[in-house]
Coordinates of C-alpha atoms in Angstrom, one line a residue:
X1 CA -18.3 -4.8 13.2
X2 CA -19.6 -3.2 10.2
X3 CA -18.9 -5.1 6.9
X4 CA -19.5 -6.5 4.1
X5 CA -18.3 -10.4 2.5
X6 CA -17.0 -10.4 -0.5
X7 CA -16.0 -13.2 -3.2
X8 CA -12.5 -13.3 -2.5
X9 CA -11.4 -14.6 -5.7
X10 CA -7.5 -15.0 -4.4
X11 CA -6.9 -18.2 -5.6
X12 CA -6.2 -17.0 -9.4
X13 CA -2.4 -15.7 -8.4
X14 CA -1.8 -17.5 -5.9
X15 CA -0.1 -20.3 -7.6
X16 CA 2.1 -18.2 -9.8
X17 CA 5.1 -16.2 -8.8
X18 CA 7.3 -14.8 -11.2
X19 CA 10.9 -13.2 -9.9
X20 CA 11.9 -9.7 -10.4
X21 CA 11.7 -8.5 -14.1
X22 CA 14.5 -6.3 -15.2
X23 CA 12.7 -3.5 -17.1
X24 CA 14.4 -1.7 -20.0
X25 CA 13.5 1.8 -18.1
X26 CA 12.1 3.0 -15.2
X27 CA 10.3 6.4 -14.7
X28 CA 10.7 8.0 -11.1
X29 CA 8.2 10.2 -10.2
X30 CA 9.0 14.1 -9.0
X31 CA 7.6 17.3 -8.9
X32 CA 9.2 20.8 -9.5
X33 CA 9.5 21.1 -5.4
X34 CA 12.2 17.7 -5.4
X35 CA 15.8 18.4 -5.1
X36 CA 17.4 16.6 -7.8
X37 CA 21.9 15.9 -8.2
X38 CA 22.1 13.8 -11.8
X39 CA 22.0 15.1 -14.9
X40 CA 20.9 14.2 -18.5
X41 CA 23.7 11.5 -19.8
X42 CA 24.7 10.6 -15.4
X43 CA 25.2 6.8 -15.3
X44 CA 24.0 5.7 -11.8
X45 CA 24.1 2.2 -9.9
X46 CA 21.4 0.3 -8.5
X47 CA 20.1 2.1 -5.2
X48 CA 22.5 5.4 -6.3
X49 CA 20.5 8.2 -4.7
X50 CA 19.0 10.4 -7.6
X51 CA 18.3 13.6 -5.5
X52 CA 15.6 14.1 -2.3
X53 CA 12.0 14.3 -2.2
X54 CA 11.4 17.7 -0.5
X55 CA 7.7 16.8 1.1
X56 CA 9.5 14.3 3.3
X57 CA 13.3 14.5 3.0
X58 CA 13.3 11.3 1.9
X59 CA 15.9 9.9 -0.8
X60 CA 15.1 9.3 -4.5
X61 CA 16.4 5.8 -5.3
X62 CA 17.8 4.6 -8.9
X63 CA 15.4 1.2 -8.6
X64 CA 17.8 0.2 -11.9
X65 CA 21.5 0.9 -13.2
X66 CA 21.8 2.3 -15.9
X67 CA 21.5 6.2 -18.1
X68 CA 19.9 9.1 -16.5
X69 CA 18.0 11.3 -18.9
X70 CA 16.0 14.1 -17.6
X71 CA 13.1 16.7 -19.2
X72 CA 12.6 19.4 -17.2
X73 CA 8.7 19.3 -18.5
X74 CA 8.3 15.5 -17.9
X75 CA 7.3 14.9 -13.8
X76 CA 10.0 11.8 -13.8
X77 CA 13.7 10.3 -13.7
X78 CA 14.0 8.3 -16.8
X79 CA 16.9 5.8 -16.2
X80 CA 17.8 3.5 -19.1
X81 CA 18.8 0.4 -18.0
X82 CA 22.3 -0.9 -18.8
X83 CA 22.4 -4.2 -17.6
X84 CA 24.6 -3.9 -14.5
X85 CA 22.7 -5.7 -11.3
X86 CA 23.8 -4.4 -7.7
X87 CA 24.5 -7.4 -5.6
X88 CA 23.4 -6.5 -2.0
X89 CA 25.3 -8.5 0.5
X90 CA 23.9 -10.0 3.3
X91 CA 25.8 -8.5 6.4
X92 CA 25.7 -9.5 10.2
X93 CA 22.4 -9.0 11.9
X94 CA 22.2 -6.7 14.7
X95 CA 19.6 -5.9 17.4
X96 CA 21.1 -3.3 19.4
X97 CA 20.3 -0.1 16.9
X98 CA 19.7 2.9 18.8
X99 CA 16.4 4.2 18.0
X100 CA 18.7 7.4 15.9
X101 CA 20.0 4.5 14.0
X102 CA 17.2 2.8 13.2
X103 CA 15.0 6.4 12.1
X104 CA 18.0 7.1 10.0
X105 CA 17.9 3.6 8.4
X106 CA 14.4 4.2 7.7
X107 CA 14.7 7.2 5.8
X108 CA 17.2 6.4 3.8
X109 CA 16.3 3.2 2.9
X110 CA 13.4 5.0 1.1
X111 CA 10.9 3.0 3.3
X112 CA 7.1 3.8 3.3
X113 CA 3.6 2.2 3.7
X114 CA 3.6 0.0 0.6
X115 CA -0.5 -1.1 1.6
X116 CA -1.9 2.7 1.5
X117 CA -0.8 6.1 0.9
X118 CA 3.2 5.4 0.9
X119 CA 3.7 7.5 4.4
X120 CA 7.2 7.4 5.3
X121 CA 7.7 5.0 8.3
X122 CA 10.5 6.9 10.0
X123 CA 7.6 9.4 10.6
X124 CA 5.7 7.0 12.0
X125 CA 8.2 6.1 14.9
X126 CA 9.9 9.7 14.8
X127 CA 7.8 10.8 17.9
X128 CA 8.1 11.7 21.7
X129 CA 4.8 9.6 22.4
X130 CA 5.4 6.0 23.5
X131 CA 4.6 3.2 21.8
X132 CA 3.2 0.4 23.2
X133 CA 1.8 -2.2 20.1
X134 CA 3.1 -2.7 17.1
X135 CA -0.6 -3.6 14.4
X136 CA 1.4 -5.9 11.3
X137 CA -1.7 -5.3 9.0
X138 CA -1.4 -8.6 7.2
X139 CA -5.6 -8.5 5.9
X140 CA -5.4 -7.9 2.2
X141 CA -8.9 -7.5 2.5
X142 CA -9.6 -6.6 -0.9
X143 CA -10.6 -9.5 -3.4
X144 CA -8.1 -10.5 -6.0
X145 CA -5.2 -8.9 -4.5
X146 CA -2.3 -11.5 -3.1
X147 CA 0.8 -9.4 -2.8
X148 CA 0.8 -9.2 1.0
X149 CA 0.4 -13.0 1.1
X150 CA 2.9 -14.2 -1.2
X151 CA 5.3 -12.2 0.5
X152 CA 4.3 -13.6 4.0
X153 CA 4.9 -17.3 2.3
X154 CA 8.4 -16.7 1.2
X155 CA 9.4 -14.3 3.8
X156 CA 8.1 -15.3 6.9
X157 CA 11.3 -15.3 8.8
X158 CA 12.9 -12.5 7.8
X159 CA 9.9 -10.4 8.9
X160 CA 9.3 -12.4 12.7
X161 CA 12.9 -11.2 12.6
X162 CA 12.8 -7.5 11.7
X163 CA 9.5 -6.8 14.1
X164 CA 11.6 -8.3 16.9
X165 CA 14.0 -5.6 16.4
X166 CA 12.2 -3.0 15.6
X167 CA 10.2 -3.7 19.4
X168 CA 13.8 -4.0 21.0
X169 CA 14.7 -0.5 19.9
X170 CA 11.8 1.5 20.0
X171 CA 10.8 -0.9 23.6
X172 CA 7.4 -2.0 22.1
X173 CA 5.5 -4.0 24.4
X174 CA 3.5 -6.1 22.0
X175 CA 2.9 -6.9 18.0
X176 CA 0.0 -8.0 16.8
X177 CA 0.4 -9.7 13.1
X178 CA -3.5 -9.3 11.8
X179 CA -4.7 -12.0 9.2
X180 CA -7.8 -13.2 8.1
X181 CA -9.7 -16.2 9.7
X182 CA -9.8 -19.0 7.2
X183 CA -6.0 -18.2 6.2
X184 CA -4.6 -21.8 6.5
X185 CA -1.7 -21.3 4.2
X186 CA -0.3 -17.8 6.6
X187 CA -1.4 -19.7 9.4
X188 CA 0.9 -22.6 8.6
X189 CA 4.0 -19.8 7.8
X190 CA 3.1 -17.6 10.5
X191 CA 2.5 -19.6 13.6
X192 CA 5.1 -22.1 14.4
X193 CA 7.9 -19.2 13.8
X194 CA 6.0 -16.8 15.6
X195 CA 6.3 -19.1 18.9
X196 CA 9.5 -18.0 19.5
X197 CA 9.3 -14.9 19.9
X198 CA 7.7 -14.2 23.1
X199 CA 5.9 -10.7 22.5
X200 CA 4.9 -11.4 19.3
X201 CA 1.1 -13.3 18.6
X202 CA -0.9 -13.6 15.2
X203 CA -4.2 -12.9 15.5
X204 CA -6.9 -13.7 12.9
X205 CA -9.9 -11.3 12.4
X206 CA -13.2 -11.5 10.6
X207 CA -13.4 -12.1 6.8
X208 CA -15.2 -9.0 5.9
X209 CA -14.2 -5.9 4.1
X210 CA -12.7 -3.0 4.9
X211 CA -11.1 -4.9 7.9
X212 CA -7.9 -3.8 6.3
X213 CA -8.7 -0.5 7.4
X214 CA -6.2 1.1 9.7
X215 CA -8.9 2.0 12.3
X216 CA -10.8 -0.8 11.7
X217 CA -8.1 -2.7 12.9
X218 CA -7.3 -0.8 16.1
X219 CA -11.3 -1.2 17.3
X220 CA -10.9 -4.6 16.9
X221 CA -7.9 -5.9 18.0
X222 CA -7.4 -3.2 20.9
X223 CA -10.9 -2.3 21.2
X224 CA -10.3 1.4 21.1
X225 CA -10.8 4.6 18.4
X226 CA -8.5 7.5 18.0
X227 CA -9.3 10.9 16.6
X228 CA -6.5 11.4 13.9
X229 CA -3.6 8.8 14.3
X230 CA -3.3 5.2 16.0
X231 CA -0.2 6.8 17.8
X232 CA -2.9 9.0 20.2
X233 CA -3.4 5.4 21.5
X234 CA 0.1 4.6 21.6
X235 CA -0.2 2.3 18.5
X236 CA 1.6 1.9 15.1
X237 CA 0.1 0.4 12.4
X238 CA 3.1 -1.1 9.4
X239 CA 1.7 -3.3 6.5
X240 CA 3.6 -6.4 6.3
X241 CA 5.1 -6.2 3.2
X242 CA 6.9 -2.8 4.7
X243 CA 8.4 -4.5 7.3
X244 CA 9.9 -6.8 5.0
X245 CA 11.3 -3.8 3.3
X246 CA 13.0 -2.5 6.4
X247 CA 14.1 -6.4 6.8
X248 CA 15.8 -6.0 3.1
X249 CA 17.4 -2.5 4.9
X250 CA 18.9 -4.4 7.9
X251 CA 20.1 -7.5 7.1
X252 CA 21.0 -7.0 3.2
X253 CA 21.6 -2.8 2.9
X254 CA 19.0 -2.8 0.3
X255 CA 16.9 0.4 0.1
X256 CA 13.6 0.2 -1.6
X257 CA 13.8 -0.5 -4.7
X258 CA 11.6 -3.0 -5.9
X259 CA 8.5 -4.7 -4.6
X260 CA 5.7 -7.7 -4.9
X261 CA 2.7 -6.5 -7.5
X262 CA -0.5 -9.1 -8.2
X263 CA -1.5 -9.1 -11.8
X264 CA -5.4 -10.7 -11.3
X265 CA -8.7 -10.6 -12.7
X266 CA -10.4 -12.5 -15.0
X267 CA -9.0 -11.0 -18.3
X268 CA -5.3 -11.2 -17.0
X269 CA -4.2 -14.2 -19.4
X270 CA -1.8 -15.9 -16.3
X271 CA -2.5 -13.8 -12.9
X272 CA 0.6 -14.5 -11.0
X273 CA 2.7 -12.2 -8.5
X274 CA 5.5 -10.4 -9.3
X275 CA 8.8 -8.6 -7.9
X276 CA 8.8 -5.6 -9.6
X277 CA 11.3 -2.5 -10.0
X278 CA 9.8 0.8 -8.8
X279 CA 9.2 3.2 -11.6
X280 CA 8.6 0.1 -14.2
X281 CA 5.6 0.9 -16.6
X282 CA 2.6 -1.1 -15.7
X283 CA 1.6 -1.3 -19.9
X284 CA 5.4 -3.3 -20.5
X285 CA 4.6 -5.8 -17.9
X286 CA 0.9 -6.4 -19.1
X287 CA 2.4 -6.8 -22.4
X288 CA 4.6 -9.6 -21.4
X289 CA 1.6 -11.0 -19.2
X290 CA -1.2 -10.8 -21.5
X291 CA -4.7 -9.0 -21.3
X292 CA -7.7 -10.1 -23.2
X293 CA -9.6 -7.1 -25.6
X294 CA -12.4 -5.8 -23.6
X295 CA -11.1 -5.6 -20.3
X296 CA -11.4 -2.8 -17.6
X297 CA -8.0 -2.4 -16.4
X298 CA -7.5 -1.1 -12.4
X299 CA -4.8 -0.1 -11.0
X300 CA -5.2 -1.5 -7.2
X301 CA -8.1 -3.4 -5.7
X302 CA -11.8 -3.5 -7.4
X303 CA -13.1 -1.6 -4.3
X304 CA -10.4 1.0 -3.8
X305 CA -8.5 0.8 -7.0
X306 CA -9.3 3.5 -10.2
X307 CA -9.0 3.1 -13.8
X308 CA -5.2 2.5 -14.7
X309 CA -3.4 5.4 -17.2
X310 CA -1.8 2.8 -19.6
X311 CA 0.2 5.6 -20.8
X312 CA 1.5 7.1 -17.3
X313 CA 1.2 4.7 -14.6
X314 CA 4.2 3.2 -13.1
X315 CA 5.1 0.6 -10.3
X316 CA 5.3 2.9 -6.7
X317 CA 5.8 1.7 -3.2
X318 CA 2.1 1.4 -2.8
X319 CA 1.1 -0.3 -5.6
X320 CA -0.6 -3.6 -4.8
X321 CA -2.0 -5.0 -7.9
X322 CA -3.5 -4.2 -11.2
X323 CA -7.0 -5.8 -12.5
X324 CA -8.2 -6.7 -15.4
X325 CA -11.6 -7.5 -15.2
X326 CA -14.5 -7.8 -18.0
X327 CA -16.2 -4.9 -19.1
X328 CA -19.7 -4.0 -17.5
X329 CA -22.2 -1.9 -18.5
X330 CA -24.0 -0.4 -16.0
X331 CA -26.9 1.4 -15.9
X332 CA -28.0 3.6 -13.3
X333 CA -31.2 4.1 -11.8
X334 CA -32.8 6.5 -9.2
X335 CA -32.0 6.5 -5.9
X336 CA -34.5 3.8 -3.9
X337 CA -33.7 5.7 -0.7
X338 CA -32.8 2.1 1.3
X339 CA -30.9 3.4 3.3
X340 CA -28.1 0.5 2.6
X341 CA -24.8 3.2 1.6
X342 CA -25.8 4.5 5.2
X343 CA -26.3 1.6 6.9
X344 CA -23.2 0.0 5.9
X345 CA -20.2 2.9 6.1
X346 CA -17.6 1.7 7.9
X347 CA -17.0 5.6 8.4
X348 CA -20.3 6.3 10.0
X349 CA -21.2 8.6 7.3
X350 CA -24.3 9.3 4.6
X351 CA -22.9 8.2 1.0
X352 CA -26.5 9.2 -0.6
X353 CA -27.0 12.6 1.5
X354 CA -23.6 14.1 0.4
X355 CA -24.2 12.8 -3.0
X356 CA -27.1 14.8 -3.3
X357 CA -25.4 18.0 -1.6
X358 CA -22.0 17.8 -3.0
X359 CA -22.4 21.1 -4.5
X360 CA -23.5 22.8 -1.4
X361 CA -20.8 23.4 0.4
X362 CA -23.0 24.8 3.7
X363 CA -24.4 21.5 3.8
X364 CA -21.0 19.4 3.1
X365 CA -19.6 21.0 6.5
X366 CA -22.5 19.1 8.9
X367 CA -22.3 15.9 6.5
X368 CA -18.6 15.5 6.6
X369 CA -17.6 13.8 3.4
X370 CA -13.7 14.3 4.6
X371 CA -14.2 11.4 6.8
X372 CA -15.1 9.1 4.0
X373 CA -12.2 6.5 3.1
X374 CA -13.1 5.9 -0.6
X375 CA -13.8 1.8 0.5
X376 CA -16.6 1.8 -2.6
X377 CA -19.2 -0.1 -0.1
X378 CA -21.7 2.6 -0.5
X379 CA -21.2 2.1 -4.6
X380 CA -20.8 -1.6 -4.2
X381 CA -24.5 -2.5 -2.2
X382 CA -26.6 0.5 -3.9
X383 CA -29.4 -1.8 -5.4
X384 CA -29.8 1.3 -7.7
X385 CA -25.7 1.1 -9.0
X386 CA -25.4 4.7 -8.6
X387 CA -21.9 5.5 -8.2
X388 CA -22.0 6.9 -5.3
X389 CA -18.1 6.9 -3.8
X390 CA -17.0 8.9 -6.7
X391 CA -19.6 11.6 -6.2
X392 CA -18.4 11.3 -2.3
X393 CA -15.1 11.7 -3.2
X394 CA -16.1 14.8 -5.4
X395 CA -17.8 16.5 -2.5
X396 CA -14.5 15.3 0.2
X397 CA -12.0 17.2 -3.2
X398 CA -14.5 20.3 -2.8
X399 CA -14.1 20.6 1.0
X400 CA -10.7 20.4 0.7
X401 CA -10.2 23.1 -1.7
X402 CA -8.9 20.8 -4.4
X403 CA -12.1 21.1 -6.9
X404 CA -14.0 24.8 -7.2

């Protein structure tokens, strides 16, 4: 299994969770393409559906209650909040939904992958092929981040729950819940609860990074690859803290609205978890937490993550955690040619080779940047600290059409 160990540095949040701020706005994210039914001056409730994001049909969701206000030049919903809380009741658990029911749920509960790119999960099960295992990607293999494992901890029933229905009506054979080895504390949550349901097993994997990796996943726990999505192999992969989301849909009618962040790093002045509303701005909860000067603020993991727009970036389904870590210098030097960026992509690729041809395009087409995954390893071990992802990821935008 190709990896690297990293210093895992989780323990810093671990100990601190705070409950769901109430932020004075929220800013939703559209584009020109959405179909949007408020208006400037609306007042909207909690979970009110805003209009419909056209790339997926999916419903934007009013994460607050409160004043609409809309600029036809700004790419967001502002909502000012008003003070008024929606109360979603708890209703009578069900396990018979017919697989219409459940797709429907899905989508407009708003529910997507909140551990990578936010794909919608009715998409996921909306298919003809059958699926046979149900991957609960539990890893959180990045250092620092928490989110996933908090959740586990306080929600450990509710999800054992909501994968037990989800296999009754889609007639999934199996679910695998991944975790790290040396996980005591998910372990503890995890296991007992998880006896009880028959077809469901936790299963720990190695403490190396990217193991969080969708496909990384799939070799190891089912020993076999695919060529574009589990599903070719009967498979669906859900992070954990999206089931718990489609848990908040079934038992409670709650769309998603909100979601666990980890503020970490060793400039954060108290690390903790948090619920957060989506659309919050990360600078007005960093202002409440506390960020010493000199700090390199990242929006998502240290590997994975990128430098956080204080001024722009809000709280989306995918967000995991932002960093704040100290500020390096870091000088770079030229290239030793080791070998190491090659010898250690998880995606079987050369970092060092594309860096050097990302502006030949002939070459880019044998060397195949688009199969990089942006995990930073090849950046990370470089003995030189040439920053080699970002020149990857330069080369991967130019194949793609997105940079000239």
């Amino acid at each position: 299994m190709i990896g690297v160990s990293l210093k895992k540095k989780k323990e810093m949040s671990m100990q601190c969770f705070e409950e769901e701020l109430q932020p004075e706005d929220v800013y939703l994210p559209i584009t020109k393409e959405d179909k949007i039914f408020v208006k400037t001056g609306d007042d909207v409730k909690e979970g009110d559906i805003l209009g419909r994001y056209t790339k997926y049909d999916m419903p934007i969701l009013a994460s607050i209650g409160g004043t609409v206000s809309i600029t036809p030049d700004l790419p967001y919903i502002h909502i000012k909040n008003n003070g008024e809380v929606t109360s979603f009741s708890k209703k009578e658990k069900r396990r018979d939904y017919t697989r219409e029911e459940m797709l429907s749920l899905l989508k407009e509960a708003g529910i997507c992958g909140m551990g990578g790119a936010g794909f919608p999960t009715y998409l996921k099960y909306d298919t003809k092929e059958k699926v046979n295992t149900l991957i609960v990607n539990a890893v959180s293999c990045e250092p620092y981040i928490t989110s996933d494992f908090v959740c586990i901890l306080k929600h450990a029933s509710i999800i054992l729950e909501t994968i037990s229905i989800l296999m009754n009506t889609f007639a999934i054979k199996e679910c695998i819940i991944a975790i790290k080895a040396k996980s005591p504390l998910l372990k503890e949550a995890l296991l007992t609860r998880a006896s009880a349901y028959e077809k469901i097993r936790v299963s720990e994997v190695p403490n190396l990074y990217p193991m969080g990796w969708e496909r990384a996943l799939v070799r190891y726990l089912k020993h076999t690859d695919y060529k574009n999505i589990p599903l070719e192999k009967g498979i669906v992969v859900n992070n954990v803290s999206t089931i718990y989301a489609i848990g908040q849909a079934l038992f409670y009618k709650k769309p998603l609205l909100d979601r666990i962040v980890t503020f970490s790093g060793e400039q954060m002045k108290k690390p903790c978890n948090i619920q957060v509303k989506i659309g919050t701005k990360i600078s007005t909860i960093l202002e409440k937490i506390g960020v010493e000067s000199n700090s390199t603020l990242i929006l998502g993991g240290p590997m994975m993550g990128r430098e956080l727009d204080l001024e722009n970036d809000v709280i989306l389904p995918s967000t995991t955690s932002v960093l704040a870590l100290p500020r390096q210098e870091i000088e770079e030097t030229p290239c030793m040619k080791c070998g190491k960026c090659t010898e250690n992509c998880p995606s079987k690729i050369s970092p060092i080779l594309i860096r050097e041809n990302k502006n030949n395009k002939d070459a880019l087409t044998h060397l195949n940047p688009e199969a990089c995954i942006a995990c930073g390893i090849c950046s990370y071990i470089c003995p030189a600290k040439i920053a080699v992802k970002e020149s990857v990821q330069e080369a991967k935008d130019r194949m793609r059409g997105r940079k000239k």
